C-alpha positions as CSV (number, residue, x, y, z in Angstrom):
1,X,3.0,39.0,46.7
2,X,-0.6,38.7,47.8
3,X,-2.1,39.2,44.3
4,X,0.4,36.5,43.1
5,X,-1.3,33.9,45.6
6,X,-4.8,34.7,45.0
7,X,-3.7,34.7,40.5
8,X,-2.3,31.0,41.8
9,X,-5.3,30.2,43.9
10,X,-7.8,31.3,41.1
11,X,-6.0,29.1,38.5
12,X,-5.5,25.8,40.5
13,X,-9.1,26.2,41.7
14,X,-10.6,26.1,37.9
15,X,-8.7,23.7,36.9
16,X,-10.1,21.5,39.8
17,X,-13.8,22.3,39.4
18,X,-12.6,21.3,35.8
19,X,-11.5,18.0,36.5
20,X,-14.0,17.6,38.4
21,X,-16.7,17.7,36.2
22,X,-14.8,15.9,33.5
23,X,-14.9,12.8,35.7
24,X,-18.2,13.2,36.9
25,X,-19.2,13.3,33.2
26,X,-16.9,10.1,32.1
27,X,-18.3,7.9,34.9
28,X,-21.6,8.9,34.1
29,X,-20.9,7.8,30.5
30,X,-19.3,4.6,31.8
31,X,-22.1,3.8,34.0
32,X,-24.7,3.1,30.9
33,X,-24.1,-0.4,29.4
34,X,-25.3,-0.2,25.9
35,X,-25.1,-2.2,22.4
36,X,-25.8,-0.8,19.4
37,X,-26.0,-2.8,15.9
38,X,-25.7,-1.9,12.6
39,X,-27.5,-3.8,9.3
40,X,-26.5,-2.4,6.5
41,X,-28.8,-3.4,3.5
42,X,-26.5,-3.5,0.3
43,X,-27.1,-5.0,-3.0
44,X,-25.3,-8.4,-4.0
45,X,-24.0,-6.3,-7.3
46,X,-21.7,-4.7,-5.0
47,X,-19.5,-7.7,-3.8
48,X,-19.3,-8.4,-7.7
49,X,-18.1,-5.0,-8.0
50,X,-15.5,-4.9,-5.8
51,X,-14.0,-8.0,-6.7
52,X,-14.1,-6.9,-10.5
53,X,-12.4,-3.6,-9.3
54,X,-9.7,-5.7,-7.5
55,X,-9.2,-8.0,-10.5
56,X,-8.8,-4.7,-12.8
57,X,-5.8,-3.3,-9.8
58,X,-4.4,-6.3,-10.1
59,X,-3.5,-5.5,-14.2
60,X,-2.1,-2.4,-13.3
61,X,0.3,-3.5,-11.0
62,X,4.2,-2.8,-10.4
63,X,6.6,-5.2,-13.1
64,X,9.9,-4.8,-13.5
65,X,11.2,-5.0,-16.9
66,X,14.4,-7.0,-17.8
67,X,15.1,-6.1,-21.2
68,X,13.8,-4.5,-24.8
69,X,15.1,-5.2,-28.3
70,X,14.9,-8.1,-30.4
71,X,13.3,-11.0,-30.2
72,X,15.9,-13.8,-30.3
73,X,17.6,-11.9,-27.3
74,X,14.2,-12.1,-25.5
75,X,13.4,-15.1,-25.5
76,X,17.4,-15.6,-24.0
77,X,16.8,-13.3,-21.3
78,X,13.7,-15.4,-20.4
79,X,15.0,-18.3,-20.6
80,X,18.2,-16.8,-18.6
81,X,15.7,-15.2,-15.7
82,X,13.4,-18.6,-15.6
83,X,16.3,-20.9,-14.8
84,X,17.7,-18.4,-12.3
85,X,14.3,-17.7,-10.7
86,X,10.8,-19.5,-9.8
87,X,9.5,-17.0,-7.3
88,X,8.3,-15.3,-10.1
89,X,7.1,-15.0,-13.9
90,X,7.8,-13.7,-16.8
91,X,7.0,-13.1,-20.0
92,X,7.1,-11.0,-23.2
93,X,5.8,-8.4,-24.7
94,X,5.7,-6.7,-28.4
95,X,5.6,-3.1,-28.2
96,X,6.2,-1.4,-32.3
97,X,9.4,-2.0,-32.6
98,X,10.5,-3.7,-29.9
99,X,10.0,-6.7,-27.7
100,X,10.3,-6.7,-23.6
101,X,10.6,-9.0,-21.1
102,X,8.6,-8.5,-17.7
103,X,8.0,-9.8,-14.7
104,X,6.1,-10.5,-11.7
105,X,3.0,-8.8,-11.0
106,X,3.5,-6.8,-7.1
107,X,0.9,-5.4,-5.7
108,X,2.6,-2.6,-4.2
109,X,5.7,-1.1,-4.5
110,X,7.9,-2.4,-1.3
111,X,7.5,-5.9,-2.6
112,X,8.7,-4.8,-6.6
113,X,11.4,-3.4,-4.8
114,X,12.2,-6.5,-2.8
115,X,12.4,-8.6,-6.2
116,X,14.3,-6.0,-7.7
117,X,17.1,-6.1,-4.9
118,X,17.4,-10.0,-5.7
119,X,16.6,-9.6,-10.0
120,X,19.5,-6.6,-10.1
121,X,21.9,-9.0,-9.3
122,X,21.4,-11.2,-12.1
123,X,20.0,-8.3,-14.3
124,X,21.5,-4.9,-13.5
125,X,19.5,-2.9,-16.1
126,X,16.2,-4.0,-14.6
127,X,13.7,-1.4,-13.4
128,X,10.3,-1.3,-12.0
129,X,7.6,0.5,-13.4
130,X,3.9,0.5,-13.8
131,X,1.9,-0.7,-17.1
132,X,-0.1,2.1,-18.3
133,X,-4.0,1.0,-19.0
């Protein structure tokens, strides 16, 4: 029993001198009132940069495509989509031998997802992908 009480006493008393110096050490730290600042010294070509990057991300975007096959039946189903929706455009494309109609450019993938709870209604076939470079 004795050597439980002095295990016990040993314990709780390094944990205090711990705590201890932990706040002894934060108030010291709290005590100094400084500022720091930063210049960073960056060439103008970089804002050019990024907005040229963000202009390229925004080709390769999600789209959701409506339909493929002919081109009578495309122009239909964008005709069809643009009476039934504004929020967003479409258009079509040729790819050897077919023609598709897409639309919308999202940014990310929650927002295709969004249009495509509201488009499948209309357009059940629909899916979203993204355009390959």
């Amino acid at each position: 029993m004795k050597v439980k009480f002095q295990v016990f006493f040993l314990i709780f008393s390094a944990f205090s001198i711990v705590s201890q110096a932990q706040k002894d050490t934060n108030s010291s730290f709290s005590d100094q009132n400084t500022t720091a600042t930063v210049n960073i010294n960056a060439n103008s070509n970089i804002e050019k940069l990024v907005k040229t990057k963000f202009s390229e991300n925004n080709k390769d975007n999600f789209k959701i495509q409506l339909y493929y096959g002919s081109l009578n039946k495309a122009h239909s189903v964008l005709s069809n989509f643009n009476t039934k929706f504004t929020d967003w455009t479409g258009k079509i494309e040729y790819e050897t031998p077919n023609y598709k109609v897409w639309v919308g450019n999202f940014q990310t993938r929650l927002e295709a997802d969004r249009a495509l709870m509201k488009i499948s209604k209309s357009f059940p076939h629909a899916f979203i992908f993204k355009p390959e470079k």
